[in-house]
Amino acid sequence: MQVQFKLKRFNSETNAKAYWSDHTVEIEPTDRVLDALNFIKWNLDPTLAYRRSCAHGICGSDALVINGRNRLACKFLMKQALKESKVITVEPLRGFPVLKDLVVDMEGFFAKYRAVKPYLINHEREPEKERAQSAEQHARFDFTTPCILCAACTTSCPTFWADKEYLGPAAIVQAHRFIFDSRDQGGQERLAILADSGGVFTCRSIFNCVEACPRGIDITRAIYEVRQKMLFDKT
Ligand code: SF4
Ligand code: F3S
Ligand code: FES
């Protein structure tokens, strides 16, 4: 079948105004939107720029605004997209500078990720085997471990668009993953960072982030639990 696509294009090197390019794509309903972007690049316009790698929802590199909502292009089927609109629109993530076409500058996003110390902190001598953890202890943070750092949540958040200091939901999810890990000893350091301006209290409970997450992470639960720990549990 043939499907019409409209792609938002821009080149920061020329700084010419952003514009929409139109393409007719030969595609099947069971293909993904990423297949359509590949078709355009490989057959119609090799200058099109977009990120992709795994094509299976694991690497997090192809989060895009598809039909007005944040999605992973490799997980969103053409038949789902066509239920919403006959003409499929694809735009870069909102709130980040656009480098070229659908590619945004993620440096600010990863700087905020690094700011919450997203790694195990433990000052004790390493055990000879693994650091043991019970199933119950693991369950405490298990729901934040599937994050693939795609930025779909952060770039769907109006608070993030308005306040560039806000660390954003993705950074809080990553902090949660370590704060509640029984093997980690850096919780208080992270909580101090998240208590500052731009931290968890900047969230206005808009909930766009939950809807945008392709991994189904309950992001507002993570934000709530970090706040609760900060306010009521000093252990
Ligand atoms: Fe992507 Fe979900 Fe992680 Fe946000 S929490 S970066 S939407 S996987
Ligand atoms: Fe933004 Fe999600 Fe909070 S959309 S305001 S981080 S609930
Ligand atoms: Fe890796 Fe889509 S290409 S998540």
PDB file of C-alpha atoms and ligand atoms in Angstrom:
ATOM      1  CA  MET A   1       0.000   0.000   0.000  1.00  0.00           C
ATOM      2  CA  GLN A   2       1.016   3.633  -0.458  1.00  0.00           C
ATOM      3  CA  VAL A   3       1.042   6.015   2.498  1.00  0.00           C
ATOM      4  CA  GLN A   4       1.689   9.747   2.630  1.00  0.00           C
ATOM      5  CA  PHE A   5       4.320  11.020   5.070  1.00  0.00           C
ATOM      6  CA  LYS A   6       5.122  14.563   6.197  1.00  0.00           C
ATOM      7  CA  LEU A   7       8.528  14.967   7.864  1.00  0.00           C
ATOM      8  CA  LYS A   8       9.721  18.072   9.704  1.00  0.00           C
ATOM      9  CA  ARG A   9      13.131  19.070   8.356  1.00  0.00           C
ATOM     10  CA  PHE A  10      15.805  21.494   9.571  1.00  0.00           C
ATOM     11  CA  ASN A  11      19.542  21.961   9.260  1.00  0.00           C
ATOM     12  CA  SER A  12      21.337  23.874  12.043  1.00  0.00           C
ATOM     13  CA  GLU A  13      24.358  24.384   9.739  1.00  0.00           C
ATOM     14  CA  THR A  14      22.393  26.476   7.251  1.00  0.00           C
ATOM     15  CA  ASN A  15      19.868  27.783   9.791  1.00  0.00           C
ATOM     16  CA  ALA A  16      17.308  28.014   7.038  1.00  0.00           C
ATOM     17  CA  LYS A  17      13.755  27.841   8.390  1.00  0.00           C
ATOM     18  CA  ALA A  18      12.287  24.446   9.292  1.00  0.00           C
ATOM     19  CA  TYR A  19       9.978  23.025   6.631  1.00  0.00           C
ATOM     20  CA  TRP A  20       7.874  19.941   5.930  1.00  0.00           C
ATOM     21  CA  SER A  21       8.873  17.443   3.240  1.00  0.00           C
ATOM     22  CA  ASP A  22       6.215  15.200   1.646  1.00  0.00           C
ATOM     23  CA  HIS A  23       6.849  11.583   0.641  1.00  0.00           C
ATOM     24  CA  THR A  24       4.800   8.697  -0.708  1.00  0.00           C
ATOM     25  CA  VAL A  25       5.965   5.444   0.857  1.00  0.00           C
ATOM     26  CA  GLU A  26       5.368   1.870  -0.295  1.00  0.00           C
ATOM     27  CA  ILE A  27       4.744   0.029   2.975  1.00  0.00           C
ATOM     28  CA  GLU A  28       2.723  -2.735   4.679  1.00  0.00           C
ATOM     29  CA  PRO A  29       0.340  -2.211   7.635  1.00  0.00           C
ATOM     30  CA  THR A  30       2.479  -4.577   9.719  1.00  0.00           C
ATOM     31  CA  ASP A  31       5.651  -2.558   9.063  1.00  0.00           C
ATOM     32  CA  ARG A  32       6.839  -0.046  11.644  1.00  0.00           C
ATOM     33  CA  VAL A  33       7.170   3.708  11.168  1.00  0.00           C
ATOM     34  CA  LEU A  34      10.933   3.144  11.266  1.00  0.00           C
ATOM     35  CA  ASP A  35      10.610   0.997   8.109  1.00  0.00           C
ATOM     36  CA  ALA A  36       8.929   3.952   6.408  1.00  0.00           C
ATOM     37  CA  LEU A  37      11.768   6.296   7.414  1.00  0.00           C
ATOM     38  CA  ASN A  38      14.264   3.744   6.088  1.00  0.00           C
ATOM     39  CA  PHE A  39      12.290   3.521   2.833  1.00  0.00           C
ATOM     40  CA  ILE A  40      12.430   7.307   2.449  1.00  0.00           C
ATOM     41  CA  LYS A  41      16.168   7.464   3.161  1.00  0.00           C
ATOM     42  CA  TRP A  42      17.136   4.477   1.013  1.00  0.00           C
ATOM     43  CA  ASN A  43      14.836   5.167  -1.950  1.00  0.00           C
ATOM     44  CA  LEU A  44      13.657   8.762  -2.007  1.00  0.00           C
ATOM     45  CA  ASP A  45      15.898  11.173  -0.102  1.00  0.00           C
ATOM     46  CA  PRO A  46      19.325  10.036   1.166  1.00  0.00           C
ATOM     47  CA  THR A  47      19.843  13.392   2.917  1.00  0.00           C
ATOM     48  CA  LEU A  48      17.197  12.597   5.548  1.00  0.00           C
ATOM     49  CA  ALA A  49      18.774  12.453   9.032  1.00  0.00           C
ATOM     50  CA  TYR A  50      17.328  10.384  11.902  1.00  0.00           C
ATOM     51  CA  ARG A  51      18.711   8.131  14.626  1.00  0.00           C
ATOM     52  CA  ARG A  52      18.090   4.410  14.884  1.00  0.00           C
ATOM     53  CA  SER A  53      20.089   1.377  15.908  1.00  0.00           C
ATOM     54  CA  CYS A  54      18.537  -1.776  17.371  1.00  0.00           C
ATOM     55  CA  ALA A  55      15.126  -1.529  15.611  1.00  0.00           C
ATOM     56  CA  HIS A  56      13.629  -3.521  18.511  1.00  0.00           C
ATOM     57  CA  GLY A  57      12.792  -1.038  21.249  1.00  0.00           C
ATOM     58  CA  ILE A  58      16.003  -1.586  23.200  1.00  0.00           C
ATOM     59  CA  CYS A  59      18.510   1.161  22.382  1.00  0.00           C
ATOM     60  CA  GLY A  60      16.131   4.113  22.804  1.00  0.00           C
ATOM     61  CA  SER A  61      17.577   6.062  19.884  1.00  0.00           C
ATOM     62  CA  ASP A  62      14.505   6.569  17.675  1.00  0.00           C
ATOM     63  CA  ALA A  63      12.033   8.357  19.954  1.00  0.00           C
ATOM     64  CA  LEU A  64      10.197  10.842  17.735  1.00  0.00           C
ATOM     65  CA  VAL A  65       6.986  12.830  17.661  1.00  0.00           C
ATOM     66  CA  ILE A  66       4.757  10.683  15.433  1.00  0.00           C
ATOM     67  CA  ASN A  67       1.275  11.981  14.708  1.00  0.00           C
ATOM     68  CA  GLY A  68       1.838  14.559  17.439  1.00  0.00           C
ATOM     69  CA  ARG A  69       2.812  12.136  20.219  1.00  0.00           C
ATOM     70  CA  ASN A  70       6.119  10.788  21.478  1.00  0.00           C
ATOM     71  CA  ARG A  71       6.758   7.254  20.288  1.00  0.00           C
ATOM     72  CA  LEU A  72       9.553   4.889  19.324  1.00  0.00           C
ATOM     73  CA  ALA A  73       9.502   4.646  15.519  1.00  0.00           C
ATOM     74  CA  CYS A  74      10.597   1.001  15.707  1.00  0.00           C
ATOM     75  CA  LYS A  75       7.707   0.019  17.981  1.00  0.00           C
ATOM     76  CA  PHE A  76       4.891   1.954  16.350  1.00  0.00           C
ATOM     77  CA  LEU A  77       3.154  -0.011  13.593  1.00  0.00           C
ATOM     78  CA  MET A  78       1.875   1.561  10.404  1.00  0.00           C
ATOM     79  CA  LYS A  79      -1.607   0.163  11.067  1.00  0.00           C
ATOM     80  CA  GLN A  80      -1.634   1.953  14.450  1.00  0.00           C
ATOM     81  CA  ALA A  81      -0.460   5.206  12.852  1.00  0.00           C
ATOM     82  CA  LEU A  82      -3.050   4.954  10.057  1.00  0.00           C
ATOM     83  CA  LYS A  83      -5.877   4.575  12.589  1.00  0.00           C
ATOM     84  CA  GLU A  84      -5.039   8.111  13.720  1.00  0.00           C
ATOM     85  CA  SER A  85      -4.400   9.808  10.395  1.00  0.00           C
ATOM     86  CA  LYS A  86      -4.151   9.094   6.659  1.00  0.00           C
ATOM     87  CA  VAL A  87      -1.088  11.331   6.466  1.00  0.00           C
ATOM     88  CA  ILE A  88       1.591  10.358   8.990  1.00  0.00           C
ATOM     89  CA  THR A  89       3.595  13.227  10.481  1.00  0.00           C
ATOM     90  CA  VAL A  90       7.044  12.762  12.015  1.00  0.00           C
ATOM     91  CA  GLU A  91       8.857  15.499  13.963  1.00  0.00           C
ATOM     92  CA  PRO A  92      11.949  15.643  16.189  1.00  0.00           C
ATOM     93  CA  LEU A  93      11.533  15.447  19.989  1.00  0.00           C
ATOM     94  CA  ARG A  94      10.411  18.756  21.502  1.00  0.00           C
ATOM     95  CA  GLY A  95      12.472  20.793  23.918  1.00  0.00           C
ATOM     96  CA  PHE A  96      15.937  19.893  22.587  1.00  0.00           C
ATOM     97  CA  PRO A  97      17.878  21.830  19.922  1.00  0.00           C
ATOM     98  CA  VAL A  98      17.463  20.268  16.465  1.00  0.00           C
ATOM     99  CA  LEU A  99      20.758  19.420  14.757  1.00  0.00           C
ATOM    100  CA  LYS A 100      19.389  18.083  11.487  1.00  0.00           C
ATOM    101  CA  ASP A 101      15.922  16.934  10.452  1.00  0.00           C
ATOM    102  CA  LEU A 102      14.818  14.410  13.114  1.00  0.00           C
ATOM    103  CA  VAL A 103      18.101  14.396  15.048  1.00  0.00           C
ATOM    104  CA  VAL A 104      18.179  16.424  18.260  1.00  0.00           C
ATOM    105  CA  ASP A 105      21.082  17.370  20.499  1.00  0.00           C
ATOM    106  CA  MET A 106      20.826  14.997  23.499  1.00  0.00           C
ATOM    107  CA  GLU A 107      23.852  16.382  25.378  1.00  0.00           C
ATOM    108  CA  GLY A 108      21.734  18.358  27.890  1.00  0.00           C
ATOM    109  CA  PHE A 109      19.590  15.275  28.515  1.00  0.00           C
ATOM    110  CA  PHE A 110      22.599  13.075  29.266  1.00  0.00           C
ATOM    111  CA  ALA A 111      24.211  15.792  31.423  1.00  0.00           C
ATOM    112  CA  LYS A 112      21.091  15.669  33.638  1.00  0.00           C
ATOM    113  CA  TYR A 113      21.255  11.871  33.632  1.00  0.00           C
ATOM    114  CA  ARG A 114      24.885  12.019  34.795  1.00  0.00           C
ATOM    115  CA  ALA A 115      23.984  14.621  37.441  1.00  0.00           C
ATOM    116  CA  VAL A 116      21.952  12.079  39.465  1.00  0.00           C
ATOM    117  CA  LYS A 117      24.925   9.647  39.658  1.00  0.00           C
ATOM    118  CA  PRO A 118      23.316   6.747  37.778  1.00  0.00           C
ATOM    119  CA  TYR A 119      25.700   4.063  38.960  1.00  0.00           C
ATOM    120  CA  LEU A 120      26.193   1.879  42.021  1.00  0.00           C
ATOM    121  CA  ILE A 121      27.920   3.673  44.916  1.00  0.00           C
ATOM    122  CA  ASN A 122      29.214   1.355  47.597  1.00  0.00           C
ATOM    123  CA  HIS A 123      32.241   2.182  49.758  1.00  0.00           C
ATOM    124  CA  GLU A 124      32.637  -1.247  51.291  1.00  0.00           C
ATOM    125  CA  ARG A 125      35.229  -3.757  50.219  1.00  0.00           C
ATOM    126  CA  GLU A 126      34.045  -5.766  47.243  1.00  0.00           C
ATOM    127  CA  PRO A 127      32.745  -9.210  48.243  1.00  0.00           C
ATOM    128  CA  GLU A 128      34.370 -12.269  46.727  1.00  0.00           C
ATOM    129  CA  LYS A 129      31.181 -13.154  44.888  1.00  0.00           C
ATOM    130  CA  GLU A 130      28.236 -10.938  44.018  1.00  0.00           C
ATOM    131  CA  ARG A 131      26.569  -8.472  46.404  1.00  0.00           C
ATOM    132  CA  ALA A 132      23.612 -10.554  47.531  1.00  0.00           C
ATOM    133  CA  GLN A 133      20.113  -9.156  47.261  1.00  0.00           C
ATOM    134  CA  SER A 134      16.794 -10.809  48.080  1.00  0.00           C
ATOM    135  CA  ALA A 135      13.925 -10.936  45.598  1.00  0.00           C
ATOM    136  CA  GLU A 136      11.996  -8.520  47.863  1.00  0.00           C
ATOM    137  CA  GLN A 137      14.898  -6.056  47.900  1.00  0.00           C
ATOM    138  CA  HIS A 138      15.138  -6.212  44.111  1.00  0.00           C
ATOM    139  CA  ALA A 139      11.389  -5.758  43.728  1.00  0.00           C
ATOM    140  CA  ARG A 140      11.699  -2.370  45.485  1.00  0.00           C
ATOM    141  CA  PHE A 141      13.253  -0.759  42.393  1.00  0.00           C
ATOM    142  CA  ASP A 142      12.516  -3.310  39.677  1.00  0.00           C
ATOM    143  CA  PHE A 143       9.918  -1.168  37.892  1.00  0.00           C
ATOM    144  CA  THR A 144      12.429   1.583  37.052  1.00  0.00           C
ATOM    145  CA  THR A 145      15.067  -0.772  35.604  1.00  0.00           C
ATOM    146  CA  PRO A 146      13.492  -1.113  32.082  1.00  0.00           C
ATOM    147  CA  CYS A 147      14.313   2.529  31.221  1.00  0.00           C
ATOM    148  CA  ILE A 148      16.135   2.766  27.864  1.00  0.00           C
ATOM    149  CA  LEU A 149      16.931   6.505  28.123  1.00  0.00           C
ATOM    150  CA  CYS A 150      14.904   7.333  25.036  1.00  0.00           C
ATOM    151  CA  ALA A 151      13.882  10.779  26.426  1.00  0.00           C
ATOM    152  CA  ALA A 152      10.264  10.357  25.325  1.00  0.00           C
ATOM    153  CA  CYS A 153       9.111  11.200  28.863  1.00  0.00           C
ATOM    154  CA  THR A 154      11.267  14.269  29.447  1.00  0.00           C
ATOM    155  CA  THR A 155      10.466  15.777  26.042  1.00  0.00           C
ATOM    156  CA  SER A 156       6.718  15.317  26.538  1.00  0.00           C
ATOM    157  CA  CYS A 157       6.789  17.252  29.836  1.00  0.00           C
ATOM    158  CA  PRO A 158       5.545  20.870  29.615  1.00  0.00           C
ATOM    159  CA  THR A 159       7.381  21.654  32.867  1.00  0.00           C
ATOM    160  CA  PHE A 160      10.640  20.626  31.184  1.00  0.00           C
ATOM    161  CA  TRP A 161       9.831  22.772  28.131  1.00  0.00           C
ATOM    162  CA  ALA A 162       9.257  25.786  30.381  1.00  0.00           C
ATOM    163  CA  ASP A 163      12.046  25.228  32.930  1.00  0.00           C
ATOM    164  CA  LYS A 164      15.369  24.166  31.468  1.00  0.00           C
ATOM    165  CA  GLU A 165      16.745  23.591  34.993  1.00  0.00           C
ATOM    166  CA  TYR A 166      14.303  20.745  35.568  1.00  0.00           C
ATOM    167  CA  LEU A 167      16.194  17.449  35.593  1.00  0.00           C
ATOM    168  CA  GLY A 168      13.148  15.808  34.056  1.00  0.00           C
ATOM    169  CA  PRO A 169      11.383  12.483  34.593  1.00  0.00           C
ATOM    170  CA  ALA A 170      14.029  10.290  32.924  1.00  0.00           C
ATOM    171  CA  ALA A 171      16.756  11.470  35.322  1.00  0.00           C
ATOM    172  CA  ILE A 172      14.425  10.903  38.297  1.00  0.00           C
ATOM    173  CA  VAL A 173      13.609   7.378  37.082  1.00  0.00           C
ATOM    174  CA  GLN A 174      17.338   6.649  36.874  1.00  0.00           C
ATOM    175  CA  ALA A 175      17.939   8.086  40.334  1.00  0.00           C
ATOM    176  CA  HIS A 176      15.090   5.970  41.722  1.00  0.00           C
ATOM    177  CA  ARG A 177      16.676   2.829  40.296  1.00  0.00           C
ATOM    178  CA  PHE A 178      19.733   3.349  42.548  1.00  0.00           C
ATOM    179  CA  ILE A 179      18.197   5.137  45.565  1.00  0.00           C
ATOM    180  CA  PHE A 180      16.058   2.068  46.326  1.00  0.00           C
ATOM    181  CA  ASP A 181      18.756  -0.504  45.566  1.00  0.00           C
ATOM    182  CA  SER A 182      19.750  -2.204  48.857  1.00  0.00           C
ATOM    183  CA  ARG A 183      23.355  -2.569  47.602  1.00  0.00           C
ATOM    184  CA  ASP A 184      23.798   1.162  47.013  1.00  0.00           C
ATOM    185  CA  GLN A 185      25.075   3.723  49.537  1.00  0.00           C
ATOM    186  CA  GLY A 186      24.692   6.907  47.476  1.00  0.00           C
ATOM    187  CA  GLY A 187      21.003   7.486  48.132  1.00  0.00           C
ATOM    188  CA  GLN A 188      21.455  10.566  50.334  1.00  0.00           C
ATOM    189  CA  GLU A 189      23.788  12.196  47.747  1.00  0.00           C
ATOM    190  CA  ARG A 190      21.165  11.713  45.061  1.00  0.00           C
ATOM    191  CA  LEU A 191      18.319  12.860  47.297  1.00  0.00           C
ATOM    192  CA  ALA A 192      20.243  16.086  48.039  1.00  0.00           C
ATOM    193  CA  ILE A 193      20.585  16.707  44.291  1.00  0.00           C
ATOM    194  CA  LEU A 194      16.911  15.955  43.691  1.00  0.00           C
ATOM    195  CA  ALA A 195      15.806  18.223  46.570  1.00  0.00           C
ATOM    196  CA  ASP A 196      17.407  21.245  44.850  1.00  0.00           C
ATOM    197  CA  SER A 197      15.662  23.539  42.399  1.00  0.00           C
ATOM    198  CA  GLY A 198      15.097  21.570  39.213  1.00  0.00           C
ATOM    199  CA  GLY A 199      14.577  18.380  41.227  1.00  0.00           C
ATOM    200  CA  VAL A 200      11.518  16.291  42.120  1.00  0.00           C
ATOM    201  CA  PHE A 201       9.475  19.207  43.466  1.00  0.00           C
ATOM    202  CA  THR A 202       9.597  20.915  40.078  1.00  0.00           C
ATOM    203  CA  CYS A 203       7.253  18.227  38.690  1.00  0.00           C
ATOM    204  CA  ARG A 204       3.689  19.545  38.392  1.00  0.00           C
ATOM    205  CA  SER A 205       2.011  16.120  38.049  1.00  0.00           C
ATOM    206  CA  ILE A 206       1.031  16.659  34.425  1.00  0.00           C
ATOM    207  CA  PHE A 207       1.381  12.914  33.646  1.00  0.00           C
ATOM    208  CA  ASN A 208       2.373  13.308  29.950  1.00  0.00           C
ATOM    209  CA  CYS A 209       5.538  11.393  30.814  1.00  0.00           C
ATOM    210  CA  VAL A 210       3.651   8.243  31.820  1.00  0.00           C
ATOM    211  CA  GLU A 211       1.680   8.212  28.589  1.00  0.00           C
ATOM    212  CA  ALA A 212       4.841   8.776  26.531  1.00  0.00           C
ATOM    213  CA  CYS A 213       7.008   6.027  28.057  1.00  0.00           C
ATOM    214  CA  PRO A 214       7.396   3.147  25.568  1.00  0.00           C
ATOM    215  CA  ARG A 215       8.468   0.851  28.420  1.00  0.00           C
ATOM    216  CA  GLY A 216       5.303   1.419  30.439  1.00  0.00           C
ATOM    217  CA  ILE A 217       7.224   2.693  33.460  1.00  0.00           C
ATOM    218  CA  ASP A 218       5.069   4.214  36.184  1.00  0.00           C
ATOM    219  CA  ILE A 219       7.118   7.400  36.239  1.00  0.00           C
ATOM    220  CA  THR A 220       4.865   9.356  38.597  1.00  0.00           C
ATOM    221  CA  ARG A 221       5.154   6.516  41.120  1.00  0.00           C
ATOM    222  CA  ALA A 222       8.947   6.862  40.912  1.00  0.00           C
ATOM    223  CA  ILE A 223       8.707  10.628  41.450  1.00  0.00           C
ATOM    224  CA  TYR A 224       6.294  10.132  44.368  1.00  0.00           C
ATOM    225  CA  GLU A 225       8.498   7.507  46.026  1.00  0.00           C
ATOM    226  CA  VAL A 226      11.601   9.698  45.748  1.00  0.00           C
ATOM    227  CA  ARG A 227       9.678  12.598  47.322  1.00  0.00           C
ATOM    228  CA  GLN A 228       8.375  10.372  50.121  1.00  0.00           C
ATOM    229  CA  LYS A 229      11.853   9.060  50.865  1.00  0.00           C
ATOM    230  CA  MET A 230      13.231  12.592  50.902  1.00  0.00           C
ATOM    231  CA  LEU A 231      10.572  13.878  53.283  1.00  0.00           C
ATOM    232  CA  PHE A 232       9.890  10.965  55.610  1.00  0.00           C
ATOM    233  CA  ASP A 233      12.665   8.351  55.451  1.00  0.00           C
ATOM    234  CA  LYS A 234      16.194   9.428  56.266  1.00  0.00           C
ATOM    235  CA  THR A 235      17.671   5.900  56.304  1.00  0.00           C
TER     236      THR A 235
HETATM  237 FE1  SF4 B   1      12.206   6.501  27.875  1.00  0.00          FE
HETATM  238 FE2  SF4 B   1      10.482   5.627  29.744  1.00  0.00          FE
HETATM  239 FE3  SF4 B   1      13.093   5.847  30.320  1.00  0.00          FE
HETATM  240 FE4  SF4 B   1      11.616   8.021  29.999  1.00  0.00          FE
HETATM  241  S1  SF4 B   1      11.397   6.479  31.632  1.00  0.00           S
HETATM  242  S2  SF4 B   1      13.649   7.700  29.143  1.00  0.00           S
HETATM  243  S3  SF4 B   1      10.218   7.401  28.390  1.00  0.00           S
HETATM  244  S4  SF4 B   1      12.155   4.486  28.817  1.00  0.00           S
HETATM  245 FE1  F3S B   2       6.225  16.425  33.741  1.00  0.00          FE
HETATM  246 FE2  F3S B   2       5.493  13.953  34.193  1.00  0.00          FE
HETATM  247 FE3  F3S B   2       5.768  15.653  36.198  1.00  0.00          FE
HETATM  248  S1  F3S B   2       4.834  15.240  32.508  1.00  0.00           S
HETATM  249  S2  F3S B   2       5.259  17.603  35.317  1.00  0.00           S
HETATM  250  S3  F3S B   2       7.378  14.921  34.890  1.00  0.00           S
HETATM  251  S4  F3S B   2       4.182  14.083  35.991  1.00  0.00           S
HETATM  252 FE1  FES B   3      16.487   1.079  19.092  1.00  0.00          FE
HETATM  253 FE2  FES B   3      14.105   1.936  18.247  1.00  0.00          FE
HETATM  254  S1  FES B   3      15.932   1.713  17.091  1.00  0.00           S
HETATM  255  S2  FES B   3      14.740   1.577  20.276  1.00  0.00           S
END
